[in-house]
Amino acid sequence: MSTVVAQSLHVFGLRSHVANNIFFFDEQIIIFPSGNHCVKYNMDQKWQKFIPGSDKSQGMLALSISPNRRYLAISETVQEKPLITIYELSSIPCRKRKILNNFDFPVQRFTSMAFSPDSKYLLTQTSPPESNLVYWLWEKQKVMAIIRTDSQNNAVYQVSFSPQDNTQILTASSHSQLTMPQVFAVAAYSKGFACSAGPGRVLLFEKVEEKDFYHESREIRIPVDPQSNDPSQSDKQDILCMCFSPSEETLIASTSKNQLYSITMSLTEISKGEPAHFEYLMYPLHSASITGLDTCIRKPLIATCSLDRSIRIWNYESNTLELYKEYQEEAYTISLHPSGHFIVVGFADKLRLMNLLIDDIRSFKEYSVRGCKECAFSNGGHLFAAVNGNVIQIFTTTSLENISNLKGHTGKIHSIVWNADDSKLISCGTDGAVYEWNLSTGKRETECVLKSCSYNCVTISPDSKIIFAVGSDQTLKEIADSSVLREMSAFDVVYTAIVISHSGRMMFVGTSVGTIRAMKYPLSLQKEFNEYQAHAGPVTKILLTFDDQFLLTAAKDGCLFTWKVFDKDGRGIKREREVGFAEEVLVTKTDMEEKAQVMLELKTRVEELKMENEYQLRLKDMNYSEKIKELTDKFIQEMESLKTKNQVLKTEKEKQDIFHREHMDDLLDKQSRELQDLEYCNNQKLLLEYEKYQELQLKSQRMQEEYEKQLRDNDETKSQALEELTEFYEAKLQEKTTLLEEAQEDVRQQLREFEETKKQIEEDEDREIQDIKTKYEKKLRDEKESNLRLKGETGIMRKKFSSLQKEIEERANDIEVLKGEQVKLQGVIKSLEKDILGLKREIQERDETIQDKEKRIYDLKKKNQELEKFKFVLDYKIKELKKQIEPRENEIKVMKEQIQEMEAELERFHKQNTQLELNITELWQKLRATDQEMRREKQKERDLEALVKRFKTDLHNCVAYIQEPRQLKEKVRGLFEKYVQRADMVEIAEMNTDLQQEYARQREHLERNLATLKKKVVKDSELHRTDYVRIMQENVSLIKEINELRRELKVTRSQVYDLEAALKLTKKVRPQEVTETGNVTGGEGRWALGSRDQRQPQVHLPLASKAASPKCLPVSGHIHPVAFWEPLHATYLCSKGSVRALPHSEKILGVSYCVRIQNPSDLRAYCILYIT
């Protein structure tokens, strides 16, 4: 045997067409078929354990688990023969308990199985044409019953036991004539049952109370897969099997597309009214044959493609699905770049180079290679090869160009592989050729052609010296230098895939029956390999990871297996990794920007939600305060009601106490009297009964003595009579014997003479003997009858004696009953005494509860007082907050009005801007037209200059003939014909006129625009002037009002001063004088209110400042500022001859006076300044 060992780690796949293909072993572990194994999968911890199929198995057909979840039955076909294996699930690892393989009836395969409720019997259904239903006592491998079930060509596809009765079974068959949706799966639970109702749909039915029918409670659907190219694919999946967990918390379903779905039943309770949706139990699985498989160096990734038109990227470390996408075309081959960032995929229509992004697979280069069945990246990743028909095309991954084409194969190419340094490429195909290509020259270096063999796969040793090829001739060939070194037999199977480890010490091959063979390299000619059951179909791809730790296999059954590779001693074949696996992923710039935008939106949303939550909290606080108030009122009312109830209960308690005392006294008197009467009566009865008992006892003794005497007499007489009879008959018998002897002697002497006399004598003797016999038999019968009569009389006497004994016992029982009644009465007395004690205890407990309630009432009163204090504080806070809110609301109102005005002004400006933009565009168009015209004119000028130059040269040539008039004339005529034409003259004249007209039109247009703009400017200046005059008038009126207020203030201050002087509260100091110009002096600073007067120094804060940033304006002389108040809540501060506008966030410190403007919108024309 080989020293190389492979242990199955994980499988990605499901065989959905196995009958009853999903079970719960316990609350967390499920069992399902995958490849040629049954898998135990833990849904929480995500581990898998395997139950391998039988050796040389051709695939599983049906499963069944016992109701006690101890046994698992698997139906298989082994070498064209049916087999049922029963495993014991409780043992670790699962061991085979029984194998059913000897059948006394014709059978091809078993299509369905079911265990009885007590797990002792097994029900199996065979396939057509036999269609037998077999009832097994499986522990003894004994058939209990067998019956044919095929009726009208409707094959039975499922069987089941009644949950309560071993003798009741159920079979299910298909009826194609019905138009209702076909039900493939039914699962029962405590409330009812679930059944599949057409593709992608499950209905839950619950039993109606007190009735024998079920109604539909809710619907569960398979969700739409966002990665699928066909959104309606979920409606095309038939649900083949369902099962509930032992606690009925989870429902799991398997579909015809090899998918596993689950749903939590509590979610279906929540989503009433709307259909609930399944979720993937693990991840989406392949639903058809896997055609491509590859792995990379830098990441623990596996890339697969399948005839289900999907590409999937798996992680063999975490055993998860990283990426998944479906396409319109079937995918035949896939190769993963060593970095793990790119893949090349051969589709039916094109060859595509794709990026593996963080959440998507996107194509960035397409090649017109139709139906590419093989492709492979080089080990360095700088090249990749793709098969196009019988040509191998080599592409570079840098410029993405085709750099070489390798031609030579005459048939389909099945496999290509790179050598270690990427200098050579090896290929094989159906034409029986194995070629080794040199990529630098593009030519074949070695070739080995064997027409009788169609090669399936090829690989090369790590040192690039030996090529290994497998094909249809059931051999493994070692090829070197264009010749086959040796062939190893496959032992009646076809090898479909082969791979050699990077260390060169191990080799693995996949077979056409789905098994994996592990061999030690160098190979042996004997049968030295380990064979493992893996897949239920031919292995399509097999490869090892770069560190030789894991073996990956894929097959036509749509399953992907990962294996851990060991040597025979159990040690992993380790290779040192210099660098760990990479964690980088590809992300496009647009995706990053979208994510950033989404994050910003989410942040804003979070802020909004925070504000909203704060607002809701405030509302809830208010609501809770109201509720607290209501509850306090309610509790006060309840306390009052409890007080009244307490008083009522106290009065009732006193009444009950008096009543119970009287009643108890009556009962005690009555009981004592009854006890005395009963004791007297019972004593009398006992005395009478005792006397009767003594009399009966004496009587029975006498009768017993008499009967004993009679029996003794009868026995004596009987024995005497018997003795006499025996003596008499013995004596007579002796006499007769003597007579008989004498007669015999006479007979002997006179035999011939006295024959007749002898006969007569014999007859007489016989008759006499018979009479004697009958006589004595009659006497014996009479004696027996008399004996029996005497026995009957003795029996009657015994019966009478027993009846008397029974009467005595009955009397004793009556005495015992009376004693029991006495005990019962004593018990009643004791129970009544206990009741009295219980009532006293209850009264005491009620007193305690009353005290507790009074304490609680006192505590509630205290709490109520504290709550009232808290309420008073909250009311005060609410009032303060309302006071703070009111000016803010006014400010908000003013700001809103200003915003509306500014929006109107902005709209007006926008209209002006649009009009000006239109004018500008029109002017630009005209400018472009004039520019083009100018260019044309310049071109014409250049053309004319060239013409003039030519004319000058020609004229210079004419001057040479000035001495010869005739030639001169001809030359001048030629010049005229060459350079002067009428059409040109007319055209030049027409162009001049057109230019003048266009110039006049443009000038007129510009003059009109200028006039309109002038009118607009005049109109705007008039509007601004009217606004300016209006504002000035308002300013003057307000200043007048301020002066009046100053005068009133001066009067009031003098009055206050006089009053204080009269009361002798303060020193006699005159109030501060107010100057004629309106300045208020004294104190820590000076408030100044001034008018916009030409005779006084002024400070003007412009309207555009908006108090957004502090601005300081220099001031000289006396400060009489005027500022136009905006509808913004700002403060203007003057300090050392300057004025500054403060925003809301800046605090003013050291100011002893504070003036608040309640309604700033009404005081737009002035401001208050504090001067230090």
JSON list of N, CA and C in Angstrom, two decimals, residues 1098-1140:
[
{"chain": "A", "resi": 1098, "resn": "GLN", "atom": "N", "xyz": [-19.50, 110.05, 11.90]},
{"chain": "A", "resi": 1098, "resn": "GLN", "atom": "CA", "xyz": [-20.44, 108.92, 11.73]},
{"chain": "A", "resi": 1098, "resn": "GLN", "atom": "C", "xyz": [-19.67, 107.59, 11.65]},
{"chain": "A", "resi": 1099, "resn": "VAL", "atom": "N", "xyz": [-20.37, 106.55, 12.07]},
{"chain": "A", "resi": 1099, "resn": "VAL", "atom": "CA", "xyz": [-19.91, 105.17, 11.85]},
{"chain": "A", "resi": 1099, "resn": "VAL", "atom": "C", "xyz": [-21.04, 104.42, 11.18]},
{"chain": "A", "resi": 1100, "resn": "HIS", "atom": "N", "xyz": [-20.73, 103.77, 10.08]},
{"chain": "A", "resi": 1100, "resn": "HIS", "atom": "CA", "xyz": [-21.78, 103.05, 9.34]},
{"chain": "A", "resi": 1100, "resn": "HIS", "atom": "C", "xyz": [-21.36, 101.58, 9.18]},
{"chain": "A", "resi": 1101, "resn": "LEU", "atom": "N", "xyz": [-22.19, 100.69, 9.73]},
{"chain": "A", "resi": 1101, "resn": "LEU", "atom": "CA", "xyz": [-21.95, 99.26, 9.50]},
{"chain": "A", "resi": 1101, "resn": "LEU", "atom": "C", "xyz": [-22.78, 98.83, 8.32]},
{"chain": "A", "resi": 1102, "resn": "PRO", "atom": "N", "xyz": [-22.16, 98.35, 7.24]},
{"chain": "A", "resi": 1102, "resn": "PRO", "atom": "CA", "xyz": [-22.92, 98.06, 6.02]},
{"chain": "A", "resi": 1102, "resn": "PRO", "atom": "C", "xyz": [-23.81, 96.83, 6.18]},
{"chain": "A", "resi": 1103, "resn": "LEU", "atom": "N", "xyz": [-24.81, 96.80, 5.31]},
{"chain": "A", "resi": 1103, "resn": "LEU", "atom": "CA", "xyz": [-25.81, 95.72, 5.38]},
{"chain": "A", "resi": 1103, "resn": "LEU", "atom": "C", "xyz": [-25.22, 94.37, 5.03]},
{"chain": "A", "resi": 1104, "resn": "ALA", "atom": "N", "xyz": [-24.20, 94.33, 4.22]},
{"chain": "A", "resi": 1104, "resn": "ALA", "atom": "CA", "xyz": [-23.65, 93.06, 3.73]},
{"chain": "A", "resi": 1104, "resn": "ALA", "atom": "C", "xyz": [-22.78, 92.33, 4.74]},
{"chain": "A", "resi": 1105, "resn": "SER", "atom": "N", "xyz": [-22.49, 93.00, 5.89]},
{"chain": "A", "resi": 1105, "resn": "SER", "atom": "CA", "xyz": [-21.60, 92.36, 6.85]},
{"chain": "A", "resi": 1105, "resn": "SER", "atom": "C", "xyz": [-22.23, 91.13, 7.49]},
{"chain": "A", "resi": 1106, "resn": "LYS", "atom": "N", "xyz": [-23.53, 91.16, 7.82]},
{"chain": "A", "resi": 1106, "resn": "LYS", "atom": "CA", "xyz": [-24.30, 90.06, 8.39]},
{"chain": "A", "resi": 1106, "resn": "LYS", "atom": "C", "xyz": [-23.70, 89.52, 9.69]},
{"chain": "A", "resi": 1107, "resn": "ALA", "atom": "N", "xyz": [-22.78, 90.26, 10.32]},
{"chain": "A", "resi": 1107, "resn": "ALA", "atom": "CA", "xyz": [-22.17, 89.84, 11.59]},
{"chain": "A", "resi": 1107, "resn": "ALA", "atom": "C", "xyz": [-21.53, 88.48, 11.48]},
{"chain": "A", "resi": 1108, "resn": "ALA", "atom": "N", "xyz": [-21.11, 88.11, 10.25]},
{"chain": "A", "resi": 1108, "resn": "ALA", "atom": "CA", "xyz": [-20.50, 86.79, 10.08]},
{"chain": "A", "resi": 1108, "resn": "ALA", "atom": "C", "xyz": [-19.11, 86.73, 10.64]},
{"chain": "A", "resi": 1109, "resn": "SER", "atom": "N", "xyz": [-18.33, 87.80, 10.46]},
{"chain": "A", "resi": 1109, "resn": "SER", "atom": "CA", "xyz": [-16.98, 87.83, 11.03]},
{"chain": "A", "resi": 1109, "resn": "SER", "atom": "C", "xyz": [-16.78, 89.20, 11.67]},
{"chain": "A", "resi": 1110, "resn": "PRO", "atom": "N", "xyz": [-16.10, 89.29, 12.82]},
{"chain": "A", "resi": 1110, "resn": "PRO", "atom": "CA", "xyz": [-15.94, 90.58, 13.51]},
{"chain": "A", "resi": 1110, "resn": "PRO", "atom": "C", "xyz": [-15.20, 91.59, 12.64]},
{"chain": "A", "resi": 1111, "resn": "LYS", "atom": "N", "xyz": [-15.79, 92.78, 12.53]},
{"chain": "A", "resi": 1111, "resn": "LYS", "atom": "CA", "xyz": [-15.15, 93.85, 11.75]},
{"chain": "A", "resi": 1111, "resn": "LYS", "atom": "C", "xyz": [-14.97, 95.08, 12.64]},
{"chain": "A", "resi": 1112, "resn": "CYS", "atom": "N", "xyz": [-13.81, 95.70, 12.57]},
{"chain": "A", "resi": 1112, "resn": "CYS", "atom": "CA", "xyz": [-13.53, 96.91, 13.34]},
{"chain": "A", "resi": 1112, "resn": "CYS", "atom": "C", "xyz": [-13.42, 98.09, 12.40]},
{"chain": "A", "resi": 1113, "resn": "LEU", "atom": "N", "xyz": [-14.10, 99.17, 12.75]},
{"chain": "A", "resi": 1113, "resn": "LEU", "atom": "CA", "xyz": [-14.08, 100.37, 11.92]},
{"chain": "A", "resi": 1113, "resn": "LEU", "atom": "C", "xyz": [-13.49, 101.52, 12.75]},
{"chain": "A", "resi": 1114, "resn": "PRO", "atom": "N", "xyz": [-12.50, 102.23, 12.23]},
{"chain": "A", "resi": 1114, "resn": "PRO", "atom": "CA", "xyz": [-11.92, 103.35, 12.99]},
{"chain": "A", "resi": 1114, "resn": "PRO", "atom": "C", "xyz": [-12.89, 104.52, 13.12]},
{"chain": "A", "resi": 1115, "resn": "VAL", "atom": "N", "xyz": [-12.86, 105.18, 14.27]},
{"chain": "A", "resi": 1115, "resn": "VAL", "atom": "CA", "xyz": [-13.75, 106.32, 14.53]},
{"chain": "A", "resi": 1115, "resn": "VAL", "atom": "C", "xyz": [-12.90, 107.45, 15.15]},
{"chain": "A", "resi": 1116, "resn": "SER", "atom": "N", "xyz": [-13.22, 108.64, 14.77]},
{"chain": "A", "resi": 1116, "resn": "SER", "atom": "CA", "xyz": [-12.51, 109.80, 15.35]},
{"chain": "A", "resi": 1116, "resn": "SER", "atom": "C", "xyz": [-13.53, 110.78, 15.91]},
{"chain": "A", "resi": 1117, "resn": "GLY", "atom": "N", "xyz": [-13.15, 111.45, 16.97]},
{"chain": "A", "resi": 1117, "resn": "GLY", "atom": "CA", "xyz": [-14.04, 112.44, 17.58]},
{"chain": "A", "resi": 1117, "resn": "GLY", "atom": "C", "xyz": [-15.10, 111.78, 18.43]},
{"chain": "A", "resi": 1118, "resn": "HIS", "atom": "N", "xyz": [-16.17, 112.55, 18.66]},
{"chain": "A", "resi": 1118, "resn": "HIS", "atom": "CA", "xyz": [-17.30, 111.98, 19.41]},
{"chain": "A", "resi": 1118, "resn": "HIS", "atom": "C", "xyz": [-17.98, 110.95, 18.55]},
{"chain": "A", "resi": 1119, "resn": "ILE", "atom": "N", "xyz": [-18.39, 109.84, 19.19]},
{"chain": "A", "resi": 1119, "resn": "ILE", "atom": "CA", "xyz": [-18.99, 108.73, 18.41]},
{"chain": "A", "resi": 1119, "resn": "ILE", "atom": "C", "xyz": [-20.49, 108.90, 18.44]},
{"chain": "A", "resi": 1120, "resn": "HIS", "atom": "N", "xyz": [-21.03, 109.13, 17.27]},
{"chain": "A", "resi": 1120, "resn": "HIS", "atom": "CA", "xyz": [-22.49, 109.15, 17.09]},
{"chain": "A", "resi": 1120, "resn": "HIS", "atom": "C", "xyz": [-22.82, 108.19, 15.96]},
{"chain": "A", "resi": 1121, "resn": "PRO", "atom": "N", "xyz": [-22.69, 106.87, 16.20]},
{"chain": "A", "resi": 1121, "resn": "PRO", "atom": "CA", "xyz": [-22.80, 105.94, 15.07]},
{"chain": "A", "resi": 1121, "resn": "PRO", "atom": "C", "xyz": [-24.25, 105.70, 14.66]},
{"chain": "A", "resi": 1122, "resn": "VAL", "atom": "N", "xyz": [-24.35, 105.34, 13.41]},
{"chain": "A", "resi": 1122, "resn": "VAL", "atom": "CA", "xyz": [-25.64, 104.89, 12.86]},
{"chain": "A", "resi": 1122, "resn": "VAL", "atom": "C", "xyz": [-25.36, 103.58, 12.14]},
{"chain": "A", "resi": 1123, "resn": "ALA", "atom": "N", "xyz": [-26.10, 102.53, 12.46]},
{"chain": "A", "resi": 1123, "resn": "ALA", "atom": "CA", "xyz": [-25.92, 101.25, 11.76]},
{"chain": "A", "resi": 1123, "resn": "ALA", "atom": "C", "xyz": [-27.28, 100.74, 11.35]},
{"chain": "A", "resi": 1124, "resn": "PHE", "atom": "N", "xyz": [-27.32, 100.14, 10.17]},
{"chain": "A", "resi": 1124, "resn": "PHE", "atom": "CA", "xyz": [-28.58, 99.57, 9.70]},
{"chain": "A", "resi": 1124, "resn": "PHE", "atom": "C", "xyz": [-28.72, 98.16, 10.28]},
{"chain": "A", "resi": 1125, "resn": "TRP", "atom": "N", "xyz": [-29.66, 98.04, 11.15]},
{"chain": "A", "resi": 1125, "resn": "TRP", "atom": "CA", "xyz": [-29.86, 96.75, 11.83]},
{"chain": "A", "resi": 1125, "resn": "TRP", "atom": "C", "xyz": [-30.39, 95.71, 10.85]},
{"chain": "A", "resi": 1126, "resn": "GLU", "atom": "N", "xyz": [-29.69, 94.59, 10.81]},
{"chain": "A", "resi": 1126, "resn": "GLU", "atom": "CA", "xyz": [-30.15, 93.48, 9.97]},
{"chain": "A", "resi": 1126, "resn": "GLU", "atom": "C", "xyz": [-31.05, 92.57, 10.81]},
{"chain": "A", "resi": 1127, "resn": "PRO", "atom": "N", "xyz": [-31.83, 91.72, 10.20]},
{"chain": "A", "resi": 1127, "resn": "PRO", "atom": "CA", "xyz": [-32.61, 90.75, 10.97]},
{"chain": "A", "resi": 1127, "resn": "PRO", "atom": "C", "xyz": [-31.75, 89.57, 11.40]},
{"chain": "A", "resi": 1128, "resn": "LEU", "atom": "N", "xyz": [-30.59, 89.89, 12.01]},
{"chain": "A", "resi": 1128, "resn": "LEU", "atom": "CA", "xyz": [-29.72, 88.88, 12.62]},
{"chain": "A", "resi": 1128, "resn": "LEU", "atom": "C", "xyz": [-29.45, 89.33, 14.05]},
{"chain": "A", "resi": 1129, "resn": "HIS", "atom": "N", "xyz": [-29.38, 88.37, 14.97]},
{"chain": "A", "resi": 1129, "resn": "HIS", "atom": "CA", "xyz": [-29.25, 88.72, 16.37]},
{"chain": "A", "resi": 1129, "resn": "HIS", "atom": "C", "xyz": [-27.79, 88.97, 16.69]},
{"chain": "A", "resi": 1130, "resn": "ALA", "atom": "N", "xyz": [-27.26, 90.16, 16.39]},
{"chain": "A", "resi": 1130, "resn": "ALA", "atom": "CA", "xyz": [-25.85, 90.48, 16.59]},
{"chain": "A", "resi": 1130, "resn": "ALA", "atom": "C", "xyz": [-25.73, 91.64, 17.56]},
{"chain": "A", "resi": 1131, "resn": "THR", "atom": "N", "xyz": [-24.55, 91.83, 18.08]},
{"chain": "A", "resi": 1131, "resn": "THR", "atom": "CA", "xyz": [-24.24, 92.93, 19.01]},
{"chain": "A", "resi": 1131, "resn": "THR", "atom": "C", "xyz": [-23.09, 93.73, 18.45]},
{"chain": "A", "resi": 1132, "resn": "TYR", "atom": "N", "xyz": [-23.20, 95.06, 18.48]},
{"chain": "A", "resi": 1132, "resn": "TYR", "atom": "CA", "xyz": [-22.15, 95.93, 17.96]},
{"chain": "A", "resi": 1132, "resn": "TYR", "atom": "C", "xyz": [-21.43, 96.57, 19.15]},
{"chain": "A", "resi": 1133, "resn": "LEU", "atom": "N", "xyz": [-20.13, 96.39, 19.20]},
{"chain": "A", "resi": 1133, "resn": "LEU", "atom": "CA", "xyz": [-19.35, 96.82, 20.35]},
{"chain": "A", "resi": 1133, "resn": "LEU", "atom": "C", "xyz": [-18.31, 97.85, 19.90]},
{"chain": "A", "resi": 1134, "resn": "CYS", "atom": "N", "xyz": [-18.25, 98.98, 20.61]},
{"chain": "A", "resi": 1134, "resn": "CYS", "atom": "CA", "xyz": [-17.24, 100.01, 20.33]},
{"chain": "A", "resi": 1134, "resn": "CYS", "atom": "C", "xyz": [-16.18, 99.95, 21.42]},
{"chain": "A", "resi": 1135, "resn": "SER", "atom": "N", "xyz": [-14.94, 100.01, 21.03]},
{"chain": "A", "resi": 1135, "resn": "SER", "atom": "CA", "xyz": [-13.83, 99.94, 22.00]},
{"chain": "A", "resi": 1135, "resn": "SER", "atom": "C", "xyz": [-12.67, 100.77, 21.49]},
{"chain": "A", "resi": 1136, "resn": "LYS", "atom": "N", "xyz": [-12.28, 101.80, 22.27]},
{"chain": "A", "resi": 1136, "resn": "LYS", "atom": "CA", "xyz": [-11.14, 102.66, 21.95]},
{"chain": "A", "resi": 1136, "resn": "LYS", "atom": "C", "xyz": [-11.25, 103.25, 20.56]},
{"chain": "A", "resi": 1137, "resn": "GLY", "atom": "N", "xyz": [-12.36, 103.83, 20.30]},
{"chain": "A", "resi": 1137, "resn": "GLY", "atom": "CA", "xyz": [-12.52, 104.52, 19.01]},
{"chain": "A", "resi": 1137, "resn": "GLY", "atom": "C", "xyz": [-12.78, 103.60, 17.83]},
{"chain": "A", "resi": 1138, "resn": "SER", "atom": "N", "xyz": [-13.27, 102.41, 18.04]},
{"chain": "A", "resi": 1138, "resn": "SER", "atom": "CA", "xyz": [-13.60, 101.52, 16.91]},
{"chain": "A", "resi": 1138, "resn": "SER", "atom": "C", "xyz": [-14.91, 100.80, 17.21]},
{"chain": "A", "resi": 1139, "resn": "VAL", "atom": "N", "xyz": [-15.53, 100.37, 16.16]},
{"chain": "A", "resi": 1139, "resn": "VAL", "atom": "CA", "xyz": [-16.82, 99.67, 16.28]},
{"chain": "A", "resi": 1139, "resn": "VAL", "atom": "C", "xyz": [-16.61, 98.26, 15.76]},
{"chain": "A", "resi": 1140, "resn": "ARG", "atom": "N", "xyz": [-17.12, 97.27, 16.46]},
{"chain": "A", "resi": 1140, "resn": "ARG", "atom": "CA", "xyz": [-16.93, 95.88, 16.05]},
{"chain": "A", "resi": 1140, "resn": "ARG", "atom": "C", "xyz": [-18.27, 95.13, 16.14]}
]
